[in-house]
Amino acid sequence: MNFGSEGQELTEKVVFINRSAKVVKGGRRFNFSALVVVGDKRGKVGVGLGKAGEVADAIRKGGEMARGAMVGVKLKDATIPHEVFSHYGGAKVLLRPASPGTGIIAGKTVRAVLESAGVKDILSKSLGSKNAANVVKATLSALVSLRLREDIYRGRGLEIKKPKPAPAAVPPGGVSTQPPQEPPTASGSAPV
């Protein structure tokens, strides 16, 4: 589902729906919780857990909570600036930057967060617990902990050095500044 908020298009993804039962005198009462991820695909993402007696209400509440809890994520083009490992509860998540064209190599839960944040190329591995809520929170915590090189250098009071330009190549048929070399003789020994 897409919602326009302040002129920006937000994507909403339902990651997990859980049904819990309460046993009462007449039978069972069901309650639903929905884990929802919301993002603008440009570096902002949020997570919400909505609970209600109906699935639709739980999803709506989760979406509202996620929109209220959106955080900014530092991205480098279509990937992340550096490798990061994060954990939340028993869930552990490893995220690695990938070259353009790789795509999102991730499981369903981690993928939802990365797609909503706007990451296009990344390698990931979810370790430990498979609890969807904790995996989502571990992924979000990993993304929030990312830092760009510029920010790190600025914090340390350093300047980013620009790479030196490569030496100019000799154009074909052009004049070389190096002295000509003697061609080797047929016998392979140096001239006498």
Tab-separated table of C-alpha atoms in Angstrom:
chain	number	residue	atom	x	y	z
A	1	MET	CA	0.000	0.000	0.000
A	2	ASN	CA	1.190	3.496	-0.788
A	3	PHE	CA	0.338	6.554	1.259
A	4	GLY	CA	1.204	10.136	0.386
A	5	SER	CA	2.466	12.012	3.417
A	6	GLU	CA	3.736	15.571	2.983
A	7	GLY	CA	4.230	14.971	-0.736
A	8	GLN	CA	6.345	11.838	-0.312
A	9	GLU	CA	5.354	8.346	-1.381
A	10	LEU	CA	5.615	5.786	1.423
A	11	THR	CA	5.544	2.036	0.893
A	12	GLU	CA	4.024	-0.144	3.591
A	13	LYS	CA	4.924	-3.825	3.920
A	14	VAL	CA	3.349	-6.299	6.316
A	15	VAL	CA	6.183	-8.552	7.489
A	16	PHE	CA	4.390	-10.840	9.922
A	17	ILE	CA	0.908	-11.353	11.349
A	18	ASN	CA	0.542	-13.220	14.627
A	19	ARG	CA	-2.643	-14.594	16.147
A	20	SER	CA	-2.845	-15.059	19.891
A	21	ALA	CA	-5.714	-16.780	21.713
A	22	LYS	CA	-7.180	-16.152	25.140
A	23	VAL	CA	-9.297	-18.985	26.503
A	24	VAL	CA	-12.491	-17.736	28.108
A	25	LYS	CA	-15.656	-19.426	29.389
A	26	GLY	CA	-17.404	-19.540	26.006
A	27	GLY	CA	-14.353	-20.603	23.961
A	28	ARG	CA	-11.351	-18.702	22.600
A	29	ARG	CA	-10.866	-14.981	22.032
A	30	PHE	CA	-8.419	-14.157	19.224
A	31	ASN	CA	-6.202	-11.130	19.054
A	32	PHE	CA	-3.927	-10.163	16.150
A	33	SER	CA	-0.589	-8.385	15.980
A	34	ALA	CA	0.912	-7.104	12.721
A	35	LEU	CA	4.559	-6.187	12.175
A	36	VAL	CA	4.668	-3.421	9.548
A	37	VAL	CA	7.631	-1.731	7.826
A	38	VAL	CA	7.189	1.692	6.200
A	39	GLY	CA	9.772	3.493	4.047
A	40	ASP	CA	10.165	6.145	1.345
A	41	LYS	CA	12.841	4.170	-0.610
A	42	ARG	CA	15.135	7.201	-0.277
A	43	GLY	CA	16.821	6.528	3.061
A	44	LYS	CA	13.958	6.744	5.586
A	45	VAL	CA	12.407	3.662	7.195
A	46	GLY	CA	10.292	2.831	10.249
A	47	VAL	CA	8.903	-0.251	12.005
A	48	GLY	CA	5.649	-0.626	13.937
A	49	LEU	CA	3.848	-3.430	15.764
A	50	GLY	CA	0.073	-2.951	15.802
A	51	LYS	CA	-2.277	-5.037	17.935
A	52	ALA	CA	-6.056	-5.306	17.570
A	53	GLY	CA	-9.021	-7.673	17.552
A	54	GLU	CA	-9.128	-7.630	13.716
A	55	VAL	CA	-6.275	-8.131	11.229
A	56	ALA	CA	-7.091	-4.959	9.238
A	57	ASP	CA	-7.067	-2.810	12.382
A	58	ALA	CA	-3.754	-4.339	13.518
A	59	ILE	CA	-2.157	-3.554	10.119
A	60	ARG	CA	-3.512	0.016	10.181
A	61	LYS	CA	-2.201	0.604	13.720
A	62	GLY	CA	1.191	-0.912	12.826
A	63	GLY	CA	1.454	1.371	9.783
A	64	GLU	CA	0.663	4.456	11.865
A	65	MET	CA	3.248	3.473	14.490
A	66	ALA	CA	5.865	2.827	11.789
A	67	ARG	CA	5.244	6.208	10.134
A	68	GLY	CA	5.674	7.905	13.511
A	69	ALA	CA	8.945	6.065	14.190
A	70	MET	CA	10.753	6.656	10.881
A	71	VAL	CA	14.524	7.142	11.024
A	72	GLY	CA	17.102	8.253	8.462
A	73	VAL	CA	19.612	5.792	7.011
A	74	LYS	CA	22.985	6.670	5.425
A	75	LEU	CA	23.263	5.113	1.954
A	76	LYS	CA	26.083	5.195	-0.574
A	77	ASP	CA	24.470	5.195	-4.040
A	78	ALA	CA	22.344	2.022	-4.133
A	79	THR	CA	24.191	0.137	-1.386
A	80	ILE	CA	25.521	0.729	2.139
A	81	PRO	CA	28.853	2.458	2.915
A	82	HIS	CA	30.435	-0.408	4.861
A	83	GLU	CA	29.875	-3.862	6.382
A	84	VAL	CA	27.877	-3.920	9.613
A	85	PHE	CA	26.860	-6.583	12.152
A	86	SER	CA	24.033	-5.993	14.586
A	87	HIS	CA	21.943	-7.960	17.038
A	88	TYR	CA	18.692	-7.452	18.864
A	89	GLY	CA	17.662	-10.075	21.401
A	90	GLY	CA	18.589	-13.443	19.890
A	91	ALA	CA	18.535	-12.207	16.286
A	92	LYS	CA	21.833	-11.332	14.596
A	93	VAL	CA	22.083	-9.671	11.177
A	94	LEU	CA	25.151	-9.176	8.956
A	95	LEU	CA	24.920	-6.641	6.101
A	96	ARG	CA	27.611	-6.233	3.423
A	97	PRO	CA	27.812	-3.705	0.576
A	98	ALA	CA	27.558	-5.197	-2.918
A	99	SER	CA	28.547	-4.106	-6.418
A	100	PRO	CA	25.888	-2.584	-8.713
A	101	GLY	CA	23.566	-5.145	-10.276
A	102	THR	CA	23.810	-7.638	-7.387
A	103	GLY	CA	20.313	-6.979	-6.065
A	104	ILE	CA	19.101	-7.635	-2.533
A	105	ILE	CA	20.409	-10.992	-1.338
A	106	ALA	CA	18.349	-11.376	1.835
A	107	GLY	CA	15.576	-13.341	3.465
A	108	LYS	CA	11.964	-12.156	3.512
A	109	THR	CA	12.172	-10.261	6.820
A	110	VAL	CA	15.476	-8.454	6.204
A	111	ARG	CA	14.473	-7.764	2.570
A	112	ALA	CA	11.337	-5.879	3.665
A	113	VAL	CA	13.398	-3.403	5.714
A	114	LEU	CA	16.137	-2.989	3.068
A	115	GLU	CA	13.675	-2.434	0.193
A	116	SER	CA	11.716	0.126	2.218
A	117	ALA	CA	14.956	1.975	3.042
A	118	GLY	CA	15.872	2.169	-0.657
A	119	VAL	CA	18.848	-0.213	-0.726
A	120	LYS	CA	19.219	-1.879	-4.154
A	121	ASP	CA	22.477	-3.890	-3.905
A	122	ILE	CA	23.392	-5.686	-0.681
A	123	LEU	CA	24.450	-9.052	0.726
A	124	SER	CA	22.988	-10.145	4.045
A	125	LYS	CA	22.894	-13.076	6.412
A	126	SER	CA	20.462	-13.519	9.269
A	127	LEU	CA	21.991	-15.536	12.118
A	128	GLY	CA	20.555	-16.762	15.387
A	129	SER	CA	16.850	-16.305	16.115
A	130	LYS	CA	14.308	-16.261	13.274
A	131	ASN	CA	11.797	-14.244	15.327
A	132	ALA	CA	10.524	-11.718	12.754
A	133	ALA	CA	10.178	-8.822	15.221
A	134	ASN	CA	13.750	-9.193	16.496
A	135	VAL	CA	15.230	-9.719	12.995
A	136	VAL	CA	13.518	-6.526	11.770
A	137	LYS	CA	14.775	-4.551	14.784
A	138	ALA	CA	18.313	-5.937	14.355
A	139	THR	CA	18.273	-4.941	10.652
A	140	LEU	CA	17.000	-1.455	11.486
A	141	SER	CA	19.646	-1.048	14.189
A	142	ALA	CA	22.340	-2.131	11.692
A	143	LEU	CA	21.141	0.449	9.134
A	144	VAL	CA	21.005	3.236	11.746
A	145	SER	CA	24.595	2.493	12.843
A	146	LEU	CA	25.952	3.115	9.305
A	147	ARG	CA	28.269	6.107	8.868
A	148	LEU	CA	29.579	7.751	5.705
A	149	ARG	CA	33.316	8.346	5.272
A	150	GLU	CA	32.712	12.114	5.135
A	151	ASP	CA	30.966	12.087	8.530
A	152	ILE	CA	33.729	10.023	10.176
A	153	TYR	CA	36.484	12.288	8.789
A	154	ARG	CA	34.574	15.441	9.805
A	155	GLY	CA	34.181	14.092	13.358
A	156	ARG	CA	37.927	13.449	13.567
A	157	GLY	CA	38.837	16.817	12.048
A	158	LEU	CA	40.509	15.277	8.995
A	159	GLU	CA	40.286	16.128	5.335
A	160	ILE	CA	39.402	13.572	2.696
A	161	LYS	CA	42.348	13.213	0.342
A	162	LYS	CA	41.464	13.231	-3.323
A	163	PRO	CA	43.127	10.438	-5.334
A	164	LYS	CA	46.090	11.589	-7.433
A	165	PRO	CA	45.387	11.806	-11.162
A	166	ALA	CA	46.760	8.884	-13.184
A	167	PRO	CA	49.840	9.646	-15.367
A	168	ALA	CA	48.847	10.682	-18.866
A	169	ALA	CA	49.051	7.847	-21.386
A	170	VAL	CA	51.033	8.362	-24.621
A	171	PRO	CA	48.538	8.780	-27.463
A	172	PRO	CA	48.991	6.440	-30.464
A	173	GLY	CA	51.420	8.017	-32.906
A	174	GLY	CA	52.245	10.659	-30.312
A	175	VAL	CA	55.657	11.801	-29.153
A	176	SER	CA	57.086	10.044	-26.095
A	177	THR	CA	59.281	11.906	-23.613
A	178	GLN	CA	61.344	8.787	-22.802
A	179	PRO	CA	64.591	8.051	-24.726
A	180	PRO	CA	64.278	5.301	-27.361
A	181	GLN	CA	65.491	1.852	-26.307
A	182	GLU	CA	68.044	-0.217	-28.232
A	183	PRO	CA	66.422	-3.218	-29.939
A	184	PRO	CA	67.909	-6.571	-28.838
A	185	THR	CA	70.377	-8.208	-31.245
A	186	ALA	CA	69.717	-11.562	-32.918
A	187	SER	CA	72.340	-13.415	-30.845
A	188	GLY	CA	70.705	-12.242	-27.616
A	189	SER	CA	74.022	-10.873	-26.212
A	190	ALA	CA	74.875	-7.215	-25.732
A	191	PRO	CA	76.749	-5.463	-28.617
A	192	VAL	CA	80.543	-5.298	-28.210
